Amino acid sequence: ELKVEQNPLFLSMQEGKNYTIYCNYSTTSDRLYWYRQDPGKSLESLFVLLSNGAVKQEGRLMASLDTKARLSTLHITAAVHDLSATYFCAVDRGHFGNEKLTFGTGTRLTIIP
Amino acid sequence: DTEVTQTPKHLVMGMTNKKSLKCEQHMGHRAMYWYKQKAKKPPELMFVYSYEKLSINESVPSRFSPECPNSSLLNLHLHALQPEDSALYLCASSQERGSGANVLTFGAGSRLTVL
């Protein structure tokens, strides 16, 4: 059974600081996604990582994938308040066109002014 | 139109009621999904439809019955639910982008309360 674990589960950080969220998964996969969810809202796609060593950046967020270590990271640079949300990684265990995403436990990020 | 629209946004039902959740997308996506999300938990896959055919059922109890009338619509019929079925039900759709991965676009969800 595929397990996807994130740490930390909760993260409270000051504005302007840097931090990293880690996503570990238990079986081989070469497709990993990061999503953001605001309280009471739906999920917004942030990044798709498709190969070992893939790195994607958007604004203050950067995601990377190490398929050999079964590890993805989401790095936050110089955090600002509007990045406060819950972040999920998700590993695809299905076939192309029949995505079966298993979501990680989620990291609830709070940015303190 | 780049949205997945779900109705109703909120639904309260008794354990003997029959109700339906609806999902609509007009992006030409060929795969549609139902996910269930309990409070403070990650979403869990329930069903996948590909080209209007049920392709994945994640061992969901029969009191949940999906239906895909056409390529733009996805329904979830609810009957004899239990209070523990109270959750946010998320619909999603996806389409090949030529990059080797289908990114799911999620709707805003239907929040279901079973009394």
Coordinates of N, CA and C in Angstrom, one line a residue:
Chain A
E1 N 0.8 -1.2 0.0 CA 0.0 0.0 0.0 C 0.9 1.2 0.0
L2 N 0.6 2.2 -0.9 CA 1.4 3.4 -1.0 C 1.1 4.3 0.2
K3 N 2.2 4.7 0.9 CA 2.0 5.7 2.0 C 2.8 7.0 1.5
V4 N 2.1 8.1 1.8 CA 2.7 9.4 1.5 C 2.7 10.2 2.8
E5 N 3.9 10.6 3.2 CA 4.0 11.3 4.5 C 4.7 12.6 4.3
Q6 N 4.1 13.6 4.9 CA 4.7 15.0 4.9 C 5.2 15.3 6.3
N7 N 6.2 16.1 6.3 CA 6.6 16.8 7.6 C 7.2 18.1 7.3
P8 N 6.9 19.1 8.2 CA 6.1 18.9 9.3 C 4.6 18.9 9.0
L9 N 3.8 18.5 10.0 CA 2.3 18.6 9.8 C 1.9 20.0 10.0
F10 N 2.5 20.7 10.9 CA 2.1 22.1 11.2 C 3.4 22.9 11.1
L11 N 3.3 24.1 10.6 CA 4.5 24.9 10.5 C 4.1 26.4 10.7
S12 N 4.6 27.0 11.6 CA 4.3 28.4 11.9 C 5.7 29.2 11.7
M13 N 5.7 30.1 10.8 CA 6.9 30.8 10.5 C 6.7 32.2 10.3
Q14 N 7.8 33.0 10.5 CA 7.7 34.4 10.4 C 7.8 34.9 9.0
E15 N 7.2 36.0 8.7 CA 7.4 36.5 7.3 C 8.9 36.8 7.1
G16 N 9.3 36.6 5.9 CA 10.7 36.8 5.5 C 11.6 35.6 5.7
K17 N 11.2 34.6 6.4 CA 12.0 33.4 6.6 C 11.9 32.4 5.5
N18 N 12.8 31.5 5.5 CA 12.8 30.4 4.5 C 12.5 29.1 5.2
Y19 N 11.8 28.2 4.5 CA 11.6 26.9 5.2 C 11.3 25.9 4.1
T20 N 11.4 24.6 4.5 CA 11.2 23.5 3.5 C 10.2 22.5 4.1
I21 N 9.2 22.1 3.2 CA 8.3 21.0 3.5 C 8.8 19.7 2.8
Y22 N 8.7 18.6 3.5 CA 9.2 17.3 2.9 C 8.1 16.4 2.7
C23 N 8.2 15.6 1.6 CA 7.2 14.7 1.2 C 7.9 13.4 0.9
N24 N 7.7 12.3 1.7 CA 8.3 11.0 1.4 C 7.2 10.1 1.0
Y25 N 7.5 9.2 0.1 CA 6.5 8.2 -0.4 C 7.2 6.8 -0.5
S26 N 6.3 5.8 -0.4 CA 6.8 4.5 -0.1 C 7.0 3.6 -1.3
T27 N 6.4 3.9 -2.5 CA 6.7 3.0 -3.6 C 7.1 3.9 -4.8
T28 N 7.6 3.2 -5.8 CA 8.1 3.9 -7.0 C 7.0 4.7 -7.7
S29 N 7.3 5.9 -8.0 CA 6.5 6.7 -8.9 C 7.3 7.8 -9.5
D30 N 7.0 8.2 -10.7 CA 7.7 9.3 -11.3 C 6.8 10.5 -11.6
R31 N 5.6 10.5 -11.0 CA 4.8 11.7 -11.1 C 4.3 12.1 -9.8
L32 N 4.7 13.3 -9.4 CA 4.4 13.9 -8.1 C 3.8 15.3 -8.3
Y33 N 2.8 15.6 -7.5 CA 2.1 16.9 -7.6 C 2.1 17.6 -6.3
W34 N 2.1 18.9 -6.3 CA 1.9 19.7 -5.1 C 0.6 20.5 -5.4
Y35 N -0.2 20.5 -4.3 CA -1.4 21.3 -4.3 C -1.5 22.2 -3.1
R36 N -2.2 23.3 -3.2 CA -2.5 24.2 -2.1 C -4.0 24.2 -1.8
Q37 N -4.3 24.3 -0.5 CA -5.7 24.4 -0.1 C -5.9 25.4 0.9
D38 N -6.7 26.4 0.6 CA -7.1 27.4 1.6 C -8.2 26.9 2.5
P39 N -8.4 27.4 3.7 CA -9.5 26.8 4.6 C -10.8 26.9 3.9
G40 N -11.5 25.8 3.9 CA -12.9 25.7 3.3 C -12.9 25.8 1.8
K41 N -11.8 25.8 1.2 CA -11.7 25.9 -0.3 C -11.3 24.7 -0.9
S42 N -11.2 24.7 -2.3 CA -10.8 23.5 -3.0 C -9.3 23.5 -3.2
L43 N -8.8 22.6 -4.0 CA -7.3 22.4 -4.1 C -6.9 23.1 -5.4
E44 N -5.8 23.8 -5.3 CA -5.2 24.5 -6.4 C -3.9 23.8 -6.8
S45 N -3.7 23.5 -8.1 CA -2.5 22.9 -8.5 C -1.3 23.9 -8.5
L46 N -0.2 23.4 -7.9 CA 1.0 24.3 -7.9 C 2.1 23.8 -8.9
F47 N 2.5 22.5 -8.7 CA 3.5 22.0 -9.5 C 3.3 20.5 -9.9
V48 N 3.8 20.1 -11.0 CA 3.9 18.7 -11.5 C 5.3 18.4 -11.7
L49 N 5.8 17.3 -11.0 CA 7.2 16.9 -11.2 C 7.2 15.5 -11.8
L50 N 7.9 15.4 -12.9 CA 7.8 14.2 -13.7 C 9.0 13.3 -13.8
S51 N 10.1 13.8 -13.3 CA 11.3 13.0 -13.5 C 12.3 13.2 -12.3
N52 N 13.2 12.3 -12.2 CA 14.2 12.5 -11.1 C 15.0 13.7 -11.4
G53 N 15.2 14.5 -10.3 CA 15.9 15.8 -10.5 C 15.1 16.9 -10.9
A54 N 13.8 16.7 -11.2 CA 13.0 17.8 -11.7 C 12.9 18.9 -10.6
V55 N 13.0 20.2 -11.1 CA 12.8 21.3 -10.2 C 11.9 22.3 -10.9
K56 N 10.9 22.8 -10.2 CA 10.0 23.8 -10.7 C 9.9 24.9 -9.7
Q57 N 9.8 26.2 -10.2 CA 9.7 27.3 -9.4 C 8.6 28.2 -9.8
E58 N 7.9 28.8 -8.9 CA 6.9 29.8 -9.2 C 6.9 30.8 -8.0
G59 N 7.3 32.0 -8.3 CA 7.3 33.0 -7.2 C 8.2 32.6 -6.0
R60 N 7.7 32.5 -4.9 CA 8.5 32.2 -3.7 C 8.5 30.7 -3.4
L61 N 7.9 29.9 -4.2 CA 7.8 28.5 -4.0 C 8.7 27.7 -5.1
M62 N 9.4 26.7 -4.6 CA 10.2 25.9 -5.5 C 10.1 24.4 -5.0
A63 N 9.8 23.6 -6.0 CA 9.6 22.2 -5.7 C 10.6 21.3 -6.4
S64 N 11.0 20.2 -5.8 CA 12.0 19.3 -6.4 C 11.6 17.9 -6.2
L65 N 12.2 17.0 -7.0 CA 11.9 15.6 -6.9 C 13.1 14.7 -7.0
D66 N 13.3 13.8 -6.0 CA 14.3 12.8 -6.0 C 13.7 11.5 -6.0
T67 N 13.5 10.8 -7.2 CA 12.8 9.6 -7.2 C 13.5 8.4 -6.6
K68 N 14.9 8.5 -6.6 CA 15.6 7.4 -5.9 C 15.4 7.4 -4.4
A69 N 15.4 8.6 -3.9 CA 15.1 8.7 -2.4 C 13.7 8.7 -2.1
R70 N 12.8 8.8 -3.1 CA 11.3 8.9 -3.0 C 11.0 10.1 -2.1
L71 N 11.5 11.2 -2.5 CA 11.4 12.4 -1.7 C 11.2 13.6 -2.6
S72 N 10.2 14.4 -2.2 CA 10.0 15.7 -2.9 C 10.0 16.8 -1.8
T73 N 10.5 18.0 -2.2 CA 10.6 19.1 -1.2 C 9.8 20.3 -1.8
L74 N 9.2 21.1 -1.0 CA 8.6 22.3 -1.3 C 9.3 23.4 -0.5
H75 N 10.1 24.2 -1.2 CA 10.9 25.3 -0.4 C 10.2 26.6 -0.6
I76 N 10.1 27.3 0.6 CA 9.5 28.6 0.6 C 10.5 29.6 0.9
T77 N 10.6 30.6 0.1 CA 11.7 31.6 0.2 C 11.0 32.9 0.6
A78 N 11.5 33.5 1.7 CA 11.1 34.9 2.2 C 9.6 34.9 2.3
A79 N 9.0 34.1 3.2 CA 7.6 33.8 3.3 C 6.8 35.2 3.5
V80 N 5.6 35.2 2.8 CA 4.7 36.3 3.0 C 3.4 35.7 3.5
H81 N 2.5 36.6 4.1 CA 1.3 36.1 4.8 C 0.4 35.4 3.8
D82 N 0.3 35.8 2.6 CA -0.7 35.1 1.7 C -0.3 33.7 1.2
L83 N 0.9 33.2 1.7 CA 1.2 31.8 1.5 C 0.7 30.9 2.6
S84 N 0.0 31.5 3.6 CA -0.6 30.7 4.6 C -1.7 29.8 4.0
A85 N -1.6 28.5 4.2 CA -2.5 27.5 3.6 C -2.1 26.1 4.0
T86 N -2.9 25.1 3.6 CA -2.4 23.7 3.7 C -1.8 23.3 2.4
Y87 N -0.7 22.7 2.4 CA 0.0 22.2 1.2 C 0.0 20.7 1.2
F88 N -0.4 20.1 0.1 CA -0.4 18.6 0.0 C 0.5 18.2 -1.2
C89 N 1.3 17.2 -0.9 CA 1.9 16.5 -2.1 C 1.0 15.4 -2.4
A90 N 1.1 14.9 -3.7 CA 0.3 13.8 -4.1 C 1.1 12.9 -5.1
V91 N 1.1 11.6 -4.9 CA 1.8 10.7 -5.7 C 0.8 10.0 -6.6
D92 N 1.1 9.8 -7.9 CA 0.2 9.2 -8.8 C 0.6 7.7 -8.9
R93 N -0.3 6.8 -8.5 CA -0.1 5.4 -8.6 C -0.9 4.7 -9.7
G94 N -1.5 5.5 -10.6 CA -2.3 5.0 -11.7 C -1.6 5.0 -13.0
H95 N -2.4 4.9 -14.0 CA -1.9 5.0 -15.4 C -2.2 6.3 -16.0
F96 N -1.5 6.7 -16.9 CA -1.7 8.0 -17.6 C -3.1 8.0 -18.2
G97 N -3.9 9.0 -17.8 CA -5.3 9.1 -18.2 C -6.2 8.5 -17.1
N98 N -5.7 7.8 -16.2 CA -6.5 7.3 -15.1 C -5.7 7.5 -13.8
E99 N -5.5 8.8 -13.5 CA -4.7 9.2 -12.4 C -5.3 8.7 -11.1
K100 N -4.5 8.1 -10.3 CA -4.9 7.7 -8.9 C -4.0 8.4 -8.0
L101 N -4.4 9.6 -7.6 CA -3.5 10.4 -6.7 C -3.7 9.9 -5.2
T102 N -2.6 9.6 -4.6 CA -2.6 9.4 -3.1 C -2.0 10.7 -2.5
F103 N -2.8 11.3 -1.7 CA -2.3 12.6 -1.1 C -1.6 12.3 0.2
G104 N -0.6 13.2 0.4 CA 0.1 13.2 1.6 C -0.7 13.7 2.8
T105 N -0.2 13.7 4.0 CA -0.9 14.1 5.2 C -1.2 15.5 5.2
G106 N -0.5 16.3 4.5 CA -0.8 17.8 4.4 C 0.1 18.5 5.5
T107 N 0.5 19.7 5.1 CA 1.3 20.6 6.0 C 0.5 21.9 6.1
R108 N 0.1 22.2 7.3 CA -0.7 23.4 7.5 C 0.3 24.5 7.9
L109 N 0.5 25.5 7.0 CA 1.5 26.5 7.1 C 0.8 27.8 7.5
T110 N 1.3 28.4 8.6 CA 0.8 29.7 9.0 C 2.0 30.7 9.0
I111 N 1.8 31.8 8.3 CA 2.9 32.8 8.3 C 2.5 33.9 9.2
I112 N 3.4 34.2 10.1 CA 3.1 35.2 11.2 C 3.8 36.5 10.8
P113 N 3.1 37.7 10.8 CA 3.7 38.9 10.4 C 4.8 39.3 11.3
Chain B
D1 N -13.7 28.6 -20.5 CA -14.2 28.2 -19.2 C -13.2 27.2 -18.6
T2 N -12.5 27.5 -17.5 CA -11.5 26.7 -16.9 C -11.9 26.2 -15.5
E3 N -13.2 26.0 -15.4 CA -13.7 25.7 -14.0 C -14.4 24.3 -14.0
V4 N -14.4 23.8 -12.8 CA -15.2 22.6 -12.5 C -16.3 23.1 -11.5
T5 N -17.6 23.0 -11.9 CA -18.6 23.5 -11.1 C -19.4 22.4 -10.3
Q6 N -19.5 22.6 -9.0 CA -20.2 21.6 -8.2 C -21.4 22.2 -7.5
T7 N -22.5 21.4 -7.6 CA -23.7 21.8 -6.8 C -24.3 20.6 -6.1
P8 N -24.9 20.8 -5.0 CA -25.0 22.1 -4.2 C -23.7 22.3 -3.5
K9 N -23.5 23.5 -3.0 CA -22.3 23.8 -2.2 C -22.4 23.2 -0.8
H10 N -23.6 23.2 -0.3 CA -23.9 22.6 1.1 C -25.1 21.7 0.9
L11 N -25.1 20.6 1.6 CA -26.2 19.6 1.6 C -26.3 19.0 3.0
V12 N -27.6 19.1 3.6 CA -27.8 18.4 4.8 C -28.9 17.3 4.5
M13 N -28.7 16.1 4.9 CA -29.6 15.1 4.6 C -29.7 14.1 5.8
G14 N -30.9 13.5 5.9 CA -31.1 12.4 6.9 C -30.6 11.1 6.4
M15 N -30.5 10.1 7.2 CA -30.0 8.8 6.9 C -30.9 8.0 5.9
T16 N -32.2 8.5 5.8 CA -33.1 7.7 4.9 C -33.3 8.5 3.6
N17 N -32.7 9.6 3.5 CA -32.9 10.4 2.3 C -32.1 9.9 1.1
K18 N -32.6 10.3 -0.1 CA -31.8 10.1 -1.3 C -31.5 11.5 -1.9
K19 N -30.3 11.7 -2.2 CA -29.9 13.0 -2.8 C -28.8 12.8 -3.8
S20 N -28.5 13.8 -4.6 CA -27.4 13.7 -5.6 C -26.5 14.9 -5.5
L21 N -25.2 14.7 -5.7 CA -24.3 15.8 -6.0 C -24.0 15.8 -7.5
K22 N -23.8 17.1 -8.0 CA -23.6 17.2 -9.4 C -22.3 18.0 -9.6
C23 N -21.7 17.6 -10.8 CA -20.4 18.2 -11.2 C -20.4 18.4 -12.7
E24 N -19.9 19.6 -13.1 CA -19.9 19.9 -14.5 C -18.6 20.6 -14.9
Q25 N -18.1 20.2 -16.1 CA -17.0 20.9 -16.6 C -17.1 21.0 -18.1
H26 N -16.7 22.2 -18.7 CA -16.8 22.4 -20.1 C -15.4 22.7 -20.7
M27 N -14.4 22.0 -20.2 CA -13.0 22.1 -20.7 C -12.7 21.0 -21.6
G28 N -13.7 20.1 -21.9 CA -13.4 19.0 -22.8 C -12.5 17.9 -22.2
H29 N -12.4 18.0 -20.9 CA -11.7 16.9 -20.2 C -12.3 15.6 -20.3
R30 N -11.5 14.5 -20.4 CA -12.1 13.2 -20.6 C -12.0 12.3 -19.4
A31 N -11.4 12.8 -18.4 CA -11.4 12.0 -17.1 C -12.0 12.9 -16.0
M32 N -12.9 12.2 -15.2 CA -13.5 12.9 -14.1 C -13.4 12.1 -12.8
Y33 N -13.4 12.7 -11.7 CA -13.1 12.1 -10.5 C -14.0 12.5 -9.3
W34 N -14.2 11.7 -8.4 CA -14.8 12.0 -7.1 C -13.8 11.7 -6.0
Y35 N -13.6 12.7 -5.1 CA -12.8 12.5 -4.0 C -13.6 12.9 -2.7
K36 N -13.3 12.3 -1.6 CA -13.9 12.6 -0.3 C -12.8 13.1 0.6
Q37 N -13.2 14.3 1.3 CA -12.2 14.8 2.2 C -12.9 15.1 3.6
K38 N -12.4 14.4 4.6 CA -12.9 14.6 5.9 C -12.1 15.8 6.5
A39 N -12.6 16.4 7.5 CA -12.0 17.6 8.1 C -10.6 17.4 8.5
K40 N -9.7 18.3 8.1 CA -8.3 18.2 8.5 C -7.6 17.0 8.0
K41 N -8.1 16.3 6.9 CA -7.5 15.2 6.3 C -7.2 15.4 4.9
P42 N -6.4 14.6 4.3 CA -6.2 14.7 2.8 C -7.4 14.1 2.0
P43 N -7.5 14.6 0.8 CA -8.6 14.0 0.0 C -8.3 12.5 -0.3
E44 N -9.4 11.7 -0.4 CA -9.2 10.3 -0.7 C -10.0 10.0 -2.0
L45 N -9.4 9.3 -2.9 CA -10.1 8.9 -4.2 C -11.2 8.0 -4.0
M46 N -12.4 8.3 -4.7 CA -13.5 7.4 -4.6 C -13.7 6.7 -6.0
F47 N -13.9 7.5 -7.0 CA -14.2 7.0 -8.4 C -13.4 7.8 -9.4
V48 N -13.1 7.1 -10.5 CA -12.6 7.7 -11.7 C -13.4 7.3 -12.9
Y49 N -13.8 8.2 -13.7 CA -14.4 8.0 -15.0 C -13.5 8.4 -16.1
S50 N -13.3 7.5 -17.1 CA -12.5 7.9 -18.2 C -13.3 7.6 -19.5
Y51 N -13.5 8.7 -20.3 CA -14.3 8.6 -21.5 C -15.7 8.0 -21.1
E52 N -16.3 8.6 -20.1 CA -17.6 8.3 -19.6 C -17.8 6.9 -19.1
K53 N -16.7 6.1 -18.9 CA -16.8 4.8 -18.4 C -16.2 4.8 -17.0
L54 N -16.8 4.1 -16.1 CA -16.2 3.9 -14.7 C -14.9 3.1 -14.9
S55 N -13.8 3.7 -14.5 CA -12.5 2.9 -14.7 C -11.9 2.5 -13.3
I56 N -12.2 3.3 -12.3 CA -11.7 3.0 -11.0 C -12.8 3.2 -9.9
N57 N -13.0 2.2 -9.1 CA -13.8 2.3 -7.9 C -13.0 1.8 -6.7
E58 N -12.7 2.8 -5.8 CA -11.8 2.4 -4.7 C -12.5 1.8 -3.6
S59 N -13.3 0.7 -3.9 CA -14.0 -0.1 -2.9 C -14.9 0.8 -2.1
V60 N -15.6 1.7 -2.8 CA -16.5 2.6 -2.1 C -17.9 1.9 -1.8
P61 N -18.5 2.1 -0.6 CA -19.7 1.4 -0.3 C -20.8 1.7 -1.3
S62 N -21.7 0.8 -1.5 CA -22.7 0.9 -2.5 C -23.8 2.0 -2.2
R63 N -23.7 2.6 -1.0 CA -24.6 3.7 -0.8 C -24.2 5.0 -1.5
F64 N -23.0 4.9 -2.1 CA -22.5 6.0 -3.0 C -22.6 5.4 -4.5
S65 N -23.3 6.0 -5.4 CA -23.5 5.5 -6.7 C -23.1 6.6 -7.7
P66 N -22.0 6.4 -8.4 CA -21.6 7.5 -9.4 C -22.3 7.3 -10.7
E67 N -22.4 8.4 -11.5 CA -23.0 8.3 -12.8 C -22.4 9.4 -13.7
C68 N -22.1 9.0 -14.9 CA -21.5 10.0 -15.9 C -22.4 10.0 -17.1
P69 N -23.4 10.9 -17.1 CA -24.4 10.9 -18.2 C -23.8 11.3 -19.5
N70 N -22.8 12.2 -19.5 CA -22.1 12.6 -20.7 C -20.7 13.1 -20.3
S71 N -19.9 13.5 -21.3 CA -18.5 13.8 -21.0 C -18.3 15.1 -20.2
S72 N -19.4 15.9 -20.0 CA -19.3 17.1 -19.2 C -19.9 17.0 -17.8
L73 N -20.6 15.9 -17.5 CA -21.3 15.8 -16.3 C -20.9 14.6 -15.5
L74 N -20.9 14.8 -14.2 CA -20.6 13.7 -13.3 C -21.5 13.8 -12.1
N75 N -22.3 12.8 -11.7 CA -23.2 12.8 -10.6 C -22.7 11.8 -9.5
L76 N -23.1 12.1 -8.3 CA -22.8 11.1 -7.2 C -24.2 11.0 -6.5
H77 N -24.8 9.8 -6.6 CA -26.1 9.6 -6.0 C -25.8 9.0 -4.6
L78 N -26.6 9.6 -3.6 CA -26.4 9.2 -2.2 C -27.7 8.6 -1.7
H79 N -27.5 7.5 -1.0 CA -28.7 6.8 -0.4 C -28.3 6.1 0.9
A80 N -29.2 6.3 1.9 CA -28.9 5.6 3.2 C -27.5 5.8 3.7
L81 N -27.1 7.1 3.7 CA -25.8 7.4 4.2 C -25.8 7.4 5.7
Q82 N -24.6 7.3 6.3 CA -24.3 7.3 7.7 C -23.7 8.7 8.1
P83 N -23.9 9.0 9.4 CA -23.2 10.3 9.8 C -21.7 10.4 9.5
E84 N -21.0 9.2 9.5 CA -19.6 9.3 9.3 C -19.3 9.6 7.8
D85 N -20.3 9.6 7.0 CA -20.1 10.0 5.6 C -20.1 11.5 5.4
S86 N -20.3 12.2 6.4 CA -20.3 13.7 6.4 C -18.8 14.1 6.0
A87 N -18.7 14.9 5.0 CA -17.4 15.3 4.5 C -17.6 16.3 3.4
L88 N -16.4 16.8 2.9 CA -16.4 17.6 1.7 C -16.2 16.7 0.5
Y89 N -17.1 16.7 -0.5 CA -16.9 15.9 -1.7 C -16.4 16.7 -2.8
L90 N -15.3 16.4 -3.3 CA -14.6 17.1 -4.4 C -14.7 16.4 -5.7
C91 N -15.1 17.1 -6.7 CA -15.0 16.6 -8.1 C -13.8 17.2 -8.8
A92 N -13.2 16.5 -9.7 CA -12.1 17.0 -10.5 C -12.2 16.4 -11.9
S93 N -11.5 17.1 -12.8 CA -11.4 16.6 -14.1 C -9.9 16.8 -14.6
S94 N -9.5 16.1 -15.6 CA -8.2 16.2 -16.2 C -8.1 15.9 -17.6
Q95 N -7.1 16.4 -18.3 CA -6.9 16.2 -19.7 C -5.4 16.2 -20.0
E96 N -5.0 15.4 -21.0 CA -3.6 15.3 -21.3 C -3.1 16.7 -21.8
R97 N -2.0 17.1 -21.3 CA -1.4 18.4 -21.7 C -0.1 18.2 -22.5
G98 N 0.1 16.9 -22.9 CA 1.3 16.6 -23.7 C 2.6 16.7 -23.0
S99 N 2.5 16.7 -21.7 CA 3.7 16.8 -20.9 C 3.9 15.5 -20.1
G100 N 3.1 14.5 -20.3 CA 3.3 13.2 -19.6 C 2.5 13.1 -18.3
A101 N 1.7 14.1 -18.0 CA 1.0 14.0 -16.8 C -0.3 14.8 -17.0
N102 N -1.4 14.3 -16.4 CA -2.6 15.0 -16.3 C -2.8 15.7 -15.0
V103 N -2.9 17.0 -15.0 CA -3.1 17.7 -13.8 C -4.6 17.8 -13.5
L104 N -5.0 17.5 -12.3 CA -6.4 17.5 -12.0 C -6.8 19.0 -11.6
T105 N -8.0 19.4 -12.2 CA -8.6 20.6 -11.8 C -9.8 20.3 -10.9
F106 N -9.7 20.8 -9.7 CA -10.8 20.5 -8.7 C -11.9 21.6 -8.7
G107 N -13.1 21.1 -8.4 CA -14.2 22.0 -8.1 C -14.1 22.5 -6.6
A108 N -15.0 23.4 -6.3 CA -15.0 24.0 -5.0 C -15.5 23.0 -3.9
G109 N -16.2 22.0 -4.3 CA -16.6 21.0 -3.4 C -18.1 21.1 -2.9
S110 N -18.7 20.0 -2.5 CA -20.0 20.0 -1.9 C -19.8 19.5 -0.4
R111 N -20.2 20.4 0.5 CA -20.0 20.0 1.9 C -21.3 19.2 2.4
L112 N -21.2 18.0 2.7 CA -22.3 17.1 3.0 C -22.3 16.9 4.5
T113 N -23.5 17.1 5.1 CA -23.7 16.7 6.5 C -24.9 15.7 6.6
V114 N -24.6 14.6 7.2 CA -25.6 13.5 7.4 C -26.1 13.5 8.8
L115 N -27.4 13.7 9.0 CA -27.9 13.7 10.4 C -28.4 12.4 10.8

